[in-house]
Coordinates of C-alpha atoms in Angstrom, one line a residue:
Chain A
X1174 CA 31.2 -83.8 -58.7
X1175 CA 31.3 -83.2 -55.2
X1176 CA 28.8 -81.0 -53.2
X1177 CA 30.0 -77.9 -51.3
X1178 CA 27.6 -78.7 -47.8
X1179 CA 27.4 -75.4 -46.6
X1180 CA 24.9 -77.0 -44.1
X1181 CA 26.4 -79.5 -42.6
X1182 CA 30.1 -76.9 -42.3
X1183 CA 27.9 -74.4 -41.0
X1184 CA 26.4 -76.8 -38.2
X1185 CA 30.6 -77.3 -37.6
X1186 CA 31.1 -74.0 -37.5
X1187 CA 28.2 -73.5 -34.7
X1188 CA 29.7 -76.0 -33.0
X1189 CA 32.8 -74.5 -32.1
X1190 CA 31.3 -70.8 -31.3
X1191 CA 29.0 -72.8 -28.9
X1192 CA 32.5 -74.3 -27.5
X1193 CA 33.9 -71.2 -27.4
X1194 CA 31.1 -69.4 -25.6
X1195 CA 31.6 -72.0 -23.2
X1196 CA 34.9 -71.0 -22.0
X1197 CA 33.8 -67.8 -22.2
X1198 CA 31.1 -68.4 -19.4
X1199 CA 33.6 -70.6 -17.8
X1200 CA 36.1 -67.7 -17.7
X1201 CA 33.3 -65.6 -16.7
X1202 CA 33.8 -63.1 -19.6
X1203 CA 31.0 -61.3 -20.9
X1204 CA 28.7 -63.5 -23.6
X1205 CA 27.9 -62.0 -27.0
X1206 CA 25.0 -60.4 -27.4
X1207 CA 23.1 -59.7 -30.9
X1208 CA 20.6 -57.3 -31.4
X1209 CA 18.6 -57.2 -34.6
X1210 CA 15.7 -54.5 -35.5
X1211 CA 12.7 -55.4 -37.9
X1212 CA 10.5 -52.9 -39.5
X1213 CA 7.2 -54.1 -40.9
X1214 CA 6.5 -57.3 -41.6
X1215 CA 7.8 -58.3 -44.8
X1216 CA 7.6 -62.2 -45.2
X1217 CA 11.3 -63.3 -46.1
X1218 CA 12.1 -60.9 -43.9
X1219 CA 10.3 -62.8 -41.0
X1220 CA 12.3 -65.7 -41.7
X1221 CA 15.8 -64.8 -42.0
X1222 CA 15.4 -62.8 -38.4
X1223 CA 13.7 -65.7 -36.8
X1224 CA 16.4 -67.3 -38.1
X1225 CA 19.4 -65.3 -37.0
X1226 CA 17.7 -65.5 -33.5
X1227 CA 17.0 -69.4 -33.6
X1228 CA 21.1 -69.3 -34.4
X1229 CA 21.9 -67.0 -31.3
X1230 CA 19.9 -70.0 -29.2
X1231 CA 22.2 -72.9 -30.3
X1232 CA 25.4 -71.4 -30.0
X1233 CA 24.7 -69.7 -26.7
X1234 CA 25.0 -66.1 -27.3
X1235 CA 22.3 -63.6 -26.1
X1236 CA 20.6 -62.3 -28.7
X1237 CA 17.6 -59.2 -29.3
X1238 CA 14.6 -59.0 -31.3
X1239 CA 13.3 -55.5 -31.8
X1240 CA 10.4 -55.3 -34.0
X1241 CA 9.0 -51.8 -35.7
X1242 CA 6.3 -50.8 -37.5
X1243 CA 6.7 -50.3 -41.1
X1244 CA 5.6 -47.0 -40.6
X1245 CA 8.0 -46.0 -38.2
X1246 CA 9.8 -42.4 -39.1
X1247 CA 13.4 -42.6 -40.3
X1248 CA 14.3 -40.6 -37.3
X1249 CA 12.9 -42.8 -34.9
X1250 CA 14.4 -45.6 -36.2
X1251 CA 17.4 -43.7 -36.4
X1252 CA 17.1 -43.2 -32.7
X1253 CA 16.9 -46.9 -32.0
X1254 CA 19.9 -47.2 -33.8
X1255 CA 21.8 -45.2 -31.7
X1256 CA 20.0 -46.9 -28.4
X1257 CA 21.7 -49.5 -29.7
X1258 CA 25.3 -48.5 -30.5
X1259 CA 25.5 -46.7 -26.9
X1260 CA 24.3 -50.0 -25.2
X1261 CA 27.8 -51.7 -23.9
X1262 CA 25.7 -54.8 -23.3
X1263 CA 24.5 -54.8 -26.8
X1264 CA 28.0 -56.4 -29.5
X1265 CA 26.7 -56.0 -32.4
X1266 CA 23.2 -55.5 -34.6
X1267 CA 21.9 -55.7 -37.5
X1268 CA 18.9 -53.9 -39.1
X1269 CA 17.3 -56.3 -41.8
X1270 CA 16.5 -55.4 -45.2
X1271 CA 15.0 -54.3 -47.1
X1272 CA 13.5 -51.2 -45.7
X1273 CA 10.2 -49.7 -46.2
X1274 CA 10.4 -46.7 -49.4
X1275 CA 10.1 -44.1 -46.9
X1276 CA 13.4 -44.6 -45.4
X1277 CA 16.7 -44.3 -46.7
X1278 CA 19.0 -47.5 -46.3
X1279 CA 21.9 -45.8 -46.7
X1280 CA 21.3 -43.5 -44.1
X1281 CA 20.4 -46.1 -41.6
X1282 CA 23.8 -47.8 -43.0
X1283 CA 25.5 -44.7 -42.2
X1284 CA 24.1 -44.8 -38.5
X1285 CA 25.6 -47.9 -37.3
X1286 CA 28.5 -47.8 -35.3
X1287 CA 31.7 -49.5 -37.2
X1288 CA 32.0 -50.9 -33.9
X1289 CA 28.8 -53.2 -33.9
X1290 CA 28.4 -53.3 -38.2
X1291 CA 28.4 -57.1 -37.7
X1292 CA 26.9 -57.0 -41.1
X1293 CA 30.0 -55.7 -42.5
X1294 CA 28.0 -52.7 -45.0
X1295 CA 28.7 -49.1 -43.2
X1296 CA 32.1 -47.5 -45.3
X1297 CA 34.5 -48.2 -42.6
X1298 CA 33.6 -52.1 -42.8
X1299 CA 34.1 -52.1 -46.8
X1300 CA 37.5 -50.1 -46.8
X1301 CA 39.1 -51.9 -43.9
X1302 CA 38.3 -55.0 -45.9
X1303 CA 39.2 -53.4 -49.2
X1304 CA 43.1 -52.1 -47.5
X1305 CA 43.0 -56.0 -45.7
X1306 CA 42.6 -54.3 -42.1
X1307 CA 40.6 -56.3 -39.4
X1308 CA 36.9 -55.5 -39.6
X1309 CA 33.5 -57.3 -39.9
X1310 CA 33.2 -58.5 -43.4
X1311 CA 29.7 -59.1 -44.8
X1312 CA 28.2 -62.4 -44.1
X1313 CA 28.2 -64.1 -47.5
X1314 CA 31.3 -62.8 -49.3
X1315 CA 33.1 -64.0 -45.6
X1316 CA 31.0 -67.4 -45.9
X1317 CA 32.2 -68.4 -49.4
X1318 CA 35.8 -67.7 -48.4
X1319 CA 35.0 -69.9 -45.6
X1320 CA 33.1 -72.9 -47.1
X1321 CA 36.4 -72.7 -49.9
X1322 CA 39.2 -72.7 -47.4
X1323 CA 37.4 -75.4 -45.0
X1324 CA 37.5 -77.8 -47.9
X1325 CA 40.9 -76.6 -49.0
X1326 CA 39.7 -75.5 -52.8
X1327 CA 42.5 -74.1 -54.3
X1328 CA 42.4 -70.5 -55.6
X1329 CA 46.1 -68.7 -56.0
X1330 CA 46.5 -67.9 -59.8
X1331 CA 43.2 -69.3 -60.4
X1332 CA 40.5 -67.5 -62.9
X1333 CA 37.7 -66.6 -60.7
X1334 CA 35.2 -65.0 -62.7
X1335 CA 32.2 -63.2 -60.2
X1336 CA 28.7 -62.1 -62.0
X1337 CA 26.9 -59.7 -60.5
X1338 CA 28.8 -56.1 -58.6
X1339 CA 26.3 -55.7 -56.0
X1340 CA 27.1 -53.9 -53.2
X1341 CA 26.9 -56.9 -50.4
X1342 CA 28.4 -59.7 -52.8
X1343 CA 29.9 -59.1 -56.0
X1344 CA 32.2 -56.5 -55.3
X1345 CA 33.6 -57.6 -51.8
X1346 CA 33.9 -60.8 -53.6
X1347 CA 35.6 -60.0 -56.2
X1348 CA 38.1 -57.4 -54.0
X1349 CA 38.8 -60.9 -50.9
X1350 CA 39.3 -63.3 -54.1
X1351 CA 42.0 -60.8 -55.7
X1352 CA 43.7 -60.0 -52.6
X1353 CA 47.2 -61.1 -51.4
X1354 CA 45.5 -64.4 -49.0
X1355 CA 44.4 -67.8 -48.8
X1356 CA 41.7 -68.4 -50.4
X1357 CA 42.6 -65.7 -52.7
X1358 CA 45.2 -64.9 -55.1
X1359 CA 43.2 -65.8 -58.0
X1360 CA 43.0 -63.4 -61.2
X1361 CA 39.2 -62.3 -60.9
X1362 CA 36.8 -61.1 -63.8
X1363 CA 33.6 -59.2 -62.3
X1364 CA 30.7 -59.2 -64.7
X1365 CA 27.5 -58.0 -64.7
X1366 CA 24.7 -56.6 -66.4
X1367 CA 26.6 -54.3 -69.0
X1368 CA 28.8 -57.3 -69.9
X1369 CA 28.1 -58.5 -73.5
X1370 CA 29.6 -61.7 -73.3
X1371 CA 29.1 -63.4 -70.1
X1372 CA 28.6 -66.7 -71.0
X1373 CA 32.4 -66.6 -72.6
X1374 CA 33.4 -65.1 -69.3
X1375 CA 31.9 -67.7 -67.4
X1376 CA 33.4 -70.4 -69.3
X1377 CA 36.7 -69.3 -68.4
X1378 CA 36.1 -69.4 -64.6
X1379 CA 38.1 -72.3 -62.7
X1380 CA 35.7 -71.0 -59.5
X1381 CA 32.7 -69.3 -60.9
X1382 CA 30.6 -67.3 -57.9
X1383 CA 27.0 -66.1 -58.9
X1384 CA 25.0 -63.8 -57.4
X1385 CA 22.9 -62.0 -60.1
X1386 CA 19.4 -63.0 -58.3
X1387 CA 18.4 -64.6 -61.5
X1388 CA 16.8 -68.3 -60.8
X1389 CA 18.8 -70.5 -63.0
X1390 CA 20.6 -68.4 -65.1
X1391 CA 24.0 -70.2 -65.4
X1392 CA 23.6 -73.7 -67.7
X1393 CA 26.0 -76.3 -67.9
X1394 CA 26.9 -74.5 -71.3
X1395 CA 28.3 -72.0 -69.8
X1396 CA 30.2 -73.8 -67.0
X1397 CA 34.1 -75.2 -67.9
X1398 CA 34.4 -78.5 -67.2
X1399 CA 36.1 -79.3 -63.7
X1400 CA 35.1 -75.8 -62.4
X1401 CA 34.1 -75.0 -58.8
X1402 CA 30.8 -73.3 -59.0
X1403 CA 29.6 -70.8 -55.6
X1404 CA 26.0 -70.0 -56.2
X1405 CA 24.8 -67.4 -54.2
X1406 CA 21.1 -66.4 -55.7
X1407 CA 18.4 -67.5 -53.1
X1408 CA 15.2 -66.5 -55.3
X1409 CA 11.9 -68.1 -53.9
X1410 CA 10.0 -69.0 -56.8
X1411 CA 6.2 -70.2 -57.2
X1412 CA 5.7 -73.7 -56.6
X1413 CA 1.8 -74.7 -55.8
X1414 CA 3.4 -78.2 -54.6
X1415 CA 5.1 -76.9 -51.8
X1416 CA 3.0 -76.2 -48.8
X1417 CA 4.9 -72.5 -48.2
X1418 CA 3.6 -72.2 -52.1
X1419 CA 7.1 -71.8 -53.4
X1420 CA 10.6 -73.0 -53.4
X1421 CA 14.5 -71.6 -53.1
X1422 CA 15.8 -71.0 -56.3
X1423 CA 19.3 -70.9 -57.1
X1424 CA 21.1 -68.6 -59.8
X1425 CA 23.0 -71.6 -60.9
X1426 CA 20.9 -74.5 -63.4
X1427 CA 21.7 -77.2 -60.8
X1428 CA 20.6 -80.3 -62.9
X1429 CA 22.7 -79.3 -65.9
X1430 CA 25.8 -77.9 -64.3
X1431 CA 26.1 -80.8 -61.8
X1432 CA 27.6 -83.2 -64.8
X1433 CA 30.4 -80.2 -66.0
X1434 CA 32.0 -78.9 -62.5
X1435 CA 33.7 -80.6 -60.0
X1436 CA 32.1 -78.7 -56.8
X1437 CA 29.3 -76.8 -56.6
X1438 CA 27.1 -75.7 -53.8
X1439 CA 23.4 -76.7 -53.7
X1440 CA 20.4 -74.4 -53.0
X1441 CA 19.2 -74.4 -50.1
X1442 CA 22.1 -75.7 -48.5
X1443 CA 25.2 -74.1 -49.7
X1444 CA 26.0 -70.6 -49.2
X1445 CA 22.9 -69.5 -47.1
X1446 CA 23.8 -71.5 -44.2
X1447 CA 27.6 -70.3 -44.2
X1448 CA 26.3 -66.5 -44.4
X1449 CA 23.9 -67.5 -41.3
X1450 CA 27.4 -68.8 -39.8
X1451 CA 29.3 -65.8 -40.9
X1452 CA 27.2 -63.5 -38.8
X1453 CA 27.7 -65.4 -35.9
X1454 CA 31.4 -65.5 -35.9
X1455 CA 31.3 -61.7 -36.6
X1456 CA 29.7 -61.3 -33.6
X1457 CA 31.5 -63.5 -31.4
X1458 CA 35.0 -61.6 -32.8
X1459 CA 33.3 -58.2 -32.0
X1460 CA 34.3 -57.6 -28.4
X1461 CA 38.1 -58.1 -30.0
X1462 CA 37.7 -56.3 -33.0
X1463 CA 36.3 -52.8 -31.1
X1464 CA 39.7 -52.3 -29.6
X1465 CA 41.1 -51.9 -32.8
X1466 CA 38.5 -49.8 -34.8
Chain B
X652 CA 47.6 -43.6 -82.4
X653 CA 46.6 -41.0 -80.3
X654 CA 48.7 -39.4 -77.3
X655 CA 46.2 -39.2 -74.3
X656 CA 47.4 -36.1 -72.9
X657 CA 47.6 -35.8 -68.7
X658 CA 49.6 -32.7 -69.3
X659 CA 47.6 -30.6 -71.2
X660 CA 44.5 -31.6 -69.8
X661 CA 45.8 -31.2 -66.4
X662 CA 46.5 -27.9 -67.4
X663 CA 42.5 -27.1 -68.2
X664 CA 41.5 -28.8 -64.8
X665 CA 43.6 -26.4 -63.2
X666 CA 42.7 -23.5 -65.4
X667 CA 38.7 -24.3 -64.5
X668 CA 39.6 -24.4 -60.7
X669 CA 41.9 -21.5 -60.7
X670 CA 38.7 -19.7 -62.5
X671 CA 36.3 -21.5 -59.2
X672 CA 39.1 -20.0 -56.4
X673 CA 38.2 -16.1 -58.3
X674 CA 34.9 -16.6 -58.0
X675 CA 34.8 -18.1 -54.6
X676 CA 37.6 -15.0 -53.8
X677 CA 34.4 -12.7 -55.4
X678 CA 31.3 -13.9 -53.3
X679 CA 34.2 -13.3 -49.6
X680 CA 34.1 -16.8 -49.6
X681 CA 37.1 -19.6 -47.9
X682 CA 40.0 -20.2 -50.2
X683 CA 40.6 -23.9 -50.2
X684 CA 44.1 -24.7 -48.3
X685 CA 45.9 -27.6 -48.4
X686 CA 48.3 -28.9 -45.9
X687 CA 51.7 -31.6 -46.5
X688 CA 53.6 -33.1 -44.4
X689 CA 57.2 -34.4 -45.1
X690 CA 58.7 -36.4 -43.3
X691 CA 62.9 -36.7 -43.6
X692 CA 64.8 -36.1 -47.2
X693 CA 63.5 -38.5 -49.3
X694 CA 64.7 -36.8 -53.1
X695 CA 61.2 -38.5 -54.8
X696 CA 59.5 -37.3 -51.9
X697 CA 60.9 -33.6 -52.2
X698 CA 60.0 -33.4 -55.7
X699 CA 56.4 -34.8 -55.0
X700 CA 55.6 -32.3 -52.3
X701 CA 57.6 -29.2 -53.9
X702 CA 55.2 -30.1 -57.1
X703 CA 51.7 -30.4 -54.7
X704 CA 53.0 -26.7 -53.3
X705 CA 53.6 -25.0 -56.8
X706 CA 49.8 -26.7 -58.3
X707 CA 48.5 -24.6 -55.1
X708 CA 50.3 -21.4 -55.7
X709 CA 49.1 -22.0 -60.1
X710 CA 45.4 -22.3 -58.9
X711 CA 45.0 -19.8 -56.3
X712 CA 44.9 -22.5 -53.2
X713 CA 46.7 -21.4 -50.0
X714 CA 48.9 -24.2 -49.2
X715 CA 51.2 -25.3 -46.1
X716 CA 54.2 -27.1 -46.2
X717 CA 54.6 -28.9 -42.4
X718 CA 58.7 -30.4 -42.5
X719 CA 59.4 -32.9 -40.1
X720 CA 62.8 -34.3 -39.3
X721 CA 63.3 -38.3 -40.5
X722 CA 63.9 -39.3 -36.7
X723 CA 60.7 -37.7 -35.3
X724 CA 58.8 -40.0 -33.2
X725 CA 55.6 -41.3 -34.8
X726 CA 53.7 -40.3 -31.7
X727 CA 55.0 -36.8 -32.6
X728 CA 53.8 -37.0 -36.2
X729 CA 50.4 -38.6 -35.0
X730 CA 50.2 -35.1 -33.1
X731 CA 51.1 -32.8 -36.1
X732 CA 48.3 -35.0 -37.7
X733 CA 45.6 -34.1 -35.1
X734 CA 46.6 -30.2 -35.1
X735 CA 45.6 -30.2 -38.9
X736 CA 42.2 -32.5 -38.4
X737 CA 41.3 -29.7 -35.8
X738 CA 42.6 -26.9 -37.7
X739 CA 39.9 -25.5 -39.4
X740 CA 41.9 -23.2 -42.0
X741 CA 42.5 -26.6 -43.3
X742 CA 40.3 -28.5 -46.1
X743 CA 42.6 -30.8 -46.4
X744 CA 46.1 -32.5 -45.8
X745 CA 47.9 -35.1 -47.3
X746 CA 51.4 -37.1 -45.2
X747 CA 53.6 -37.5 -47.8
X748 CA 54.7 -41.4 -48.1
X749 CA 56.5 -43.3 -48.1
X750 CA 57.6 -42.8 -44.2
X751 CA 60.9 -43.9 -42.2
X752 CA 60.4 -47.5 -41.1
X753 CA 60.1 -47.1 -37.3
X754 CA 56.4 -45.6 -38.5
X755 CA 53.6 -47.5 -39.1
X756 CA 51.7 -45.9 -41.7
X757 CA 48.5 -47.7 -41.8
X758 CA 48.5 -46.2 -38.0
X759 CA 48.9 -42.8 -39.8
X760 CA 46.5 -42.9 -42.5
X761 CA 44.1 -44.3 -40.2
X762 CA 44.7 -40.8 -37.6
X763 CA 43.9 -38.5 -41.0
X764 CA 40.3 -37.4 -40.8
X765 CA 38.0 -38.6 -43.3
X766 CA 36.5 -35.2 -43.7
X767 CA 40.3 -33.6 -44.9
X768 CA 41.6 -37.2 -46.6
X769 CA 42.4 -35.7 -49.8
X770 CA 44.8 -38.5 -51.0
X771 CA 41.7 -40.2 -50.2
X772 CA 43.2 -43.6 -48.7
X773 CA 41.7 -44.0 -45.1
X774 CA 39.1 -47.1 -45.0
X775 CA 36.7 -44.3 -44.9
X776 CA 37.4 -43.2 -47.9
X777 CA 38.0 -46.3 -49.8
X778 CA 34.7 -47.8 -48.4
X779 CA 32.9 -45.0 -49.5
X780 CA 34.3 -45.0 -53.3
X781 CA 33.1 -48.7 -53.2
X782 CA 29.4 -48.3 -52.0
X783 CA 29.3 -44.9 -54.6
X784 CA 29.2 -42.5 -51.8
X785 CA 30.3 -39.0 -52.3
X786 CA 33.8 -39.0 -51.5
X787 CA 37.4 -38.4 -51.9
X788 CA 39.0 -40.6 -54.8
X789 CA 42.6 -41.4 -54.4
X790 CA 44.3 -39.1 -57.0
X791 CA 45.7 -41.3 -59.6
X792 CA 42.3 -43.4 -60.2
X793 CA 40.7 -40.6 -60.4
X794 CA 43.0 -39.0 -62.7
X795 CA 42.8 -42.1 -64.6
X796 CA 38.8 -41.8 -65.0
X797 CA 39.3 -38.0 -65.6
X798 CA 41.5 -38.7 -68.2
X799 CA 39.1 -41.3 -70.2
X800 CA 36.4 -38.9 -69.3
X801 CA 37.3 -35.8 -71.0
X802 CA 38.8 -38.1 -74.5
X803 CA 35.2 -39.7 -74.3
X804 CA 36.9 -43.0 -74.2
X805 CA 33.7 -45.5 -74.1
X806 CA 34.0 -48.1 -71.5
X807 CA 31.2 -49.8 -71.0
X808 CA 31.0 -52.9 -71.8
X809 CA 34.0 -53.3 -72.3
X810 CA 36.8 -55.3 -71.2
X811 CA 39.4 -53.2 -69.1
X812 CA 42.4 -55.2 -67.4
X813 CA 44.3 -53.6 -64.5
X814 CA 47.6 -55.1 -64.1
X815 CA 48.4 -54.7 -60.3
X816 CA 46.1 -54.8 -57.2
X817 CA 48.0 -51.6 -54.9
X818 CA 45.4 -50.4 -52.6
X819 CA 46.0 -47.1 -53.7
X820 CA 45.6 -47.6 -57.3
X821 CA 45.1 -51.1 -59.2
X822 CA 42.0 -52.0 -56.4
X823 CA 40.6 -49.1 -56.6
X824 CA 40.7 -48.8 -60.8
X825 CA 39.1 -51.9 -61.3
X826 CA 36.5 -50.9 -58.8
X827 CA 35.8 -47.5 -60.3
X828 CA 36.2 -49.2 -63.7
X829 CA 33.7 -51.9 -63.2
X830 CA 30.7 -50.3 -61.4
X831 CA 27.8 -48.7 -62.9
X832 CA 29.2 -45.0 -63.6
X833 CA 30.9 -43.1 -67.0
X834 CA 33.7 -44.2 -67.2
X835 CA 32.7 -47.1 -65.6
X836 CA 29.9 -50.4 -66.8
X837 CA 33.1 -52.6 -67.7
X838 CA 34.0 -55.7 -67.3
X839 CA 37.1 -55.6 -65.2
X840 CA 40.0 -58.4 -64.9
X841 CA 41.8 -57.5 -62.3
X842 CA 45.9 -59.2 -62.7
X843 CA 48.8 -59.5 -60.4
X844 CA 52.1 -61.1 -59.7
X845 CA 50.0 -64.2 -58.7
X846 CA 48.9 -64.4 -62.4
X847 CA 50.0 -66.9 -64.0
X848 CA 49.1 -66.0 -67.8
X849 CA 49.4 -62.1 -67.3
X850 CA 50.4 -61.9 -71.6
X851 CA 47.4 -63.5 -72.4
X852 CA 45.2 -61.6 -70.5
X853 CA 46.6 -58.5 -71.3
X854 CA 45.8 -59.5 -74.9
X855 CA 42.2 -59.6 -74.2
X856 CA 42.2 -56.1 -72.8
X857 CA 40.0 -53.3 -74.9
X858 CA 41.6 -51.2 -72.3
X859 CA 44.4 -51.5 -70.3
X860 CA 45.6 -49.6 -67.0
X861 CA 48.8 -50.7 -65.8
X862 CA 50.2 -50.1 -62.5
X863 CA 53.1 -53.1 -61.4
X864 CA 55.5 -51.0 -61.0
X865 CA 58.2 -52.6 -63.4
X866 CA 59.6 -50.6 -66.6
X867 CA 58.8 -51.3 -69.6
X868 CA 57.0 -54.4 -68.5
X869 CA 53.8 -54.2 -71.2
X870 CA 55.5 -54.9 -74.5
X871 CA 54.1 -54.7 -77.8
X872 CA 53.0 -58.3 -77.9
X873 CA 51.0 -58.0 -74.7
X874 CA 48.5 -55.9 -76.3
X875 CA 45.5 -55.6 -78.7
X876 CA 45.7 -53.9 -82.0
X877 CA 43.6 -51.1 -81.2
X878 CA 43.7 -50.8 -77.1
X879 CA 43.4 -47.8 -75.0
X880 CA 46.5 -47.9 -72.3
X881 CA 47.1 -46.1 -69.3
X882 CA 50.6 -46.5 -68.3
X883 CA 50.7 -45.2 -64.3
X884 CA 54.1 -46.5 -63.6
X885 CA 56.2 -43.7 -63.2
X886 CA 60.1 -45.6 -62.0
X887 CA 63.4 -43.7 -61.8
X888 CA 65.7 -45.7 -64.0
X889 CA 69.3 -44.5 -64.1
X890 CA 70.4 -42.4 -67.1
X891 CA 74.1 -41.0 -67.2
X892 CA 72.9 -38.9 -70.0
X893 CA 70.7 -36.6 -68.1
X894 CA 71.2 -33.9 -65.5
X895 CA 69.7 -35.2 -62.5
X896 CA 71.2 -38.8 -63.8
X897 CA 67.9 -40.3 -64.1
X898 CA 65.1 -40.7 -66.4
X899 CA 61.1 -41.8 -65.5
X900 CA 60.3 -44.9 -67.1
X901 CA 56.4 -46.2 -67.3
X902 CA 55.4 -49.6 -67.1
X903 CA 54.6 -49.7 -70.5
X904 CA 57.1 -50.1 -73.4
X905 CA 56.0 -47.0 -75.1
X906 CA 58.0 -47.8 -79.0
X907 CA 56.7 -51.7 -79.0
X908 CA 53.6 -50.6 -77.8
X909 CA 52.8 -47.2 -79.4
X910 CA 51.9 -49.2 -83.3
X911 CA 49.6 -51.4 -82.1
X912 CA 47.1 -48.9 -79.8
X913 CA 44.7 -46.8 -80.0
X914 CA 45.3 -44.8 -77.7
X915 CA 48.2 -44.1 -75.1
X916 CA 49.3 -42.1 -72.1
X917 CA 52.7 -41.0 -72.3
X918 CA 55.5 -41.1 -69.8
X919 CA 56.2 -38.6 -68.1
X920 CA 53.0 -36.2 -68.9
X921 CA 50.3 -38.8 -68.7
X922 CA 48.9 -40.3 -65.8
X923 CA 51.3 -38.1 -63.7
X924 CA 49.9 -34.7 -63.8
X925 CA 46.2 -36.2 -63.8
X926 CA 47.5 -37.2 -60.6
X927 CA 48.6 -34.1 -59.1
X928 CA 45.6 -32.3 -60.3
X929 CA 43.7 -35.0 -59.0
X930 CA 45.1 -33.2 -55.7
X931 CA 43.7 -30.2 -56.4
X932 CA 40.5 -31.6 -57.6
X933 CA 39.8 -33.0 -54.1
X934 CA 40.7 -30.0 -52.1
X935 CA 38.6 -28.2 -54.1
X936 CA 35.4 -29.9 -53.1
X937 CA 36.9 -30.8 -49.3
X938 CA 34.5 -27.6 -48.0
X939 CA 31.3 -29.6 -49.6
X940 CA 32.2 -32.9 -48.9
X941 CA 32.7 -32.1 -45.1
X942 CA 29.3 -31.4 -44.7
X943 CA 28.1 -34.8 -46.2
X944 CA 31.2 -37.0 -44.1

């Protein structure tokens, strides 16, 4: 079994967006700039921002922290989203989730220029990926592809078998591994909660990609032998021996699946790194990409 | 076996909307219009169109039929394009494909206004059918649901293959098929020329929509003993024996196949007039939609 280091390919990754700002200050273009918006003060929340920001820092680009309050109208956060897609000095943004109840996610979705959707969710993001146009595609669907081609998995007329149809995973997953690329090319099964017979499903997968937010819901008995095994859940669990008072949970049973597959990504350390990467490179191709939206 | 009849319940959909124009004709209010463009002399092409403008006349719709010369310039067509997004008689307008070569038609379908894209295949569009947004559905997936719909054919949790991954119909079917909707809630394999066990899959399917493009392709073997199947290949295969010297073949092998399933959409009258009153179905609702695009 070998271990799918989304860390340490992420780190690579950073590495040569922080080259490449380079010559872009040495060219004297225009660095990129990413803007993210916070409302309230929801503790996951926190840390993937402070996060996205601390990744801005290393690789050079600029990068803005807008916090709101959680009660903040829909309408004025509406406003400061379109603050934001007016700014020319602004790339792209994000606007973390989840939102507070009052406020309707897909609205905000809506609001955000195609332009700057370095998050990859509004419509024109999903279709351009779904008819294979250029566009931002959503930062973990776009990291998995990356971790598999960057060590060369194989996946043309491979059974890929994806659990879970979420908007922001599942389904874009499913729609890049079936397409006409590399990686891709692979006959894919999406299943999720109306399936009956997952575990069957899954033991059919030669590259099985989870992301059901369940904490260790595939076991090694449902794992072929040989398989390569994507596990996208992040799930922070309860854990009095941790100083945080809990710990990152995967979807996949690490300890038992290990012994059956012959890659698999850990958790942390696997796909959430590559999706922290993936929003980086989306933003350093956005100055290219707005020419052709 | 039962026949799944497009025909005749095509002829219902457009019975209901040709009872929805005399009512909308009642209260003074806008009768739906919808606009074609034809480029050149293509004879498939002819009949497509002359079929969209006769559905209009059956129902009540006003309808225009723009003719364009094979050799026009695709900056000219672009124009004729941006006359009908601003043309507010106009719900909505399809461009007839496929186009001469010297025009790039993603560069067409991406000039076509989201809020009159009836055939329903910008990235608007599609992005919007994948995140469950109101929107329009290309016509033959959503003849396809329409079809299983209205024969209560239960899908969920079931296994549905689509054979073929087009981007206007086989990507789109297994996304409508496998999110959380009636039809809908199955689990969804979608199969392609990269396949490399297509038979075997296909064997597996409780329902199967094929759309490859190759007559006669799903034999007998290749299926279930008591599968639902949507044939939606519809390929002009030289017969001396008829009139206009052809015949329209499916993609299924209707005699091998016909014994063994459940159910079964003929060729022609199947998926094909779902299709085209598909057409009518989204031009219907264009004046709704607009205000929610």
């Amino acid at each position: 079994m070998q271990i799918l280091d989304g860390k340490q390919t992420a780190e690579q990754i950073k590495a040569e967006i922080a080259d490449e700002v380079n010559r872009i200050k040495a060219r004297g273009g225009k660095v990129p700039h990413l803007a993210a918006i916070l409302v309230g003060n929801d503790g996951a929340s926190e840390t993937y921002v402070a996060n996205k920001v601390l990744d801005c820092k290393q690789v050079g680009f600029d990068s803005t922290l807008i916090r709101l309050p959680a009660d903040i109208t829909e309408q004025a956060l509406l406003d400061h989203i379109q603050q934001l897609n007016e700014n020319s000095d602004i790339d792209g943004f994000i606007v973390q989730v989840p939102l507070p109840k009052h406020i309707d996610e897909t609205r905000v979705t809506l609001a955000i220029s195609p332009a700057k959707d370095v998050d990859g969710f509004s419509p024109a993001s999903v279709g351009r990926m779904c008819l294979a146009l250029p566009t931002f595609i959503s930062a973990t669907p776009n990291g998995v592809m990356e971790l598999l081609k960057r060590y060369q998995i194989g996946t043309a007329g491979k059974h890929c078998v994806v659990v879970g149809r979420s908007n922001i995973v599942g389904t874009p997953m499913s729609i890049l591994m079936s397409r006409n690329s590399n990686p891709g090319n692979a006959t894919v099964t999406l299943v999720h909660s109306r399936t009956p017979n997952m575990a069957d499903i899954c033991r059919t997968a030669d590259i099985l990609i989870v992301a059901i937010g369940k904490p260790d819901f595939v076991t090694g008995d449902m794992v072929k032998e040989g398989a390569v095994v994507i596990d996208v859940g992040i799930t922070r669990v309860a854990d009095a021996s941790k100083a945080s008072g809990f710990r990152l949970t995967g979807d996949v049973h690490f300890e038992s699946v290990k012994t059956k597959c012959a890659f698999i990504t850990p958790v942390p350390g696997g796909v959430g790194p590559m999706t922290r990467a993936s929003l980086l490179q989306n933003t350093l191709k956005a100055q290219a990409l707005r020419e052709q939206l």
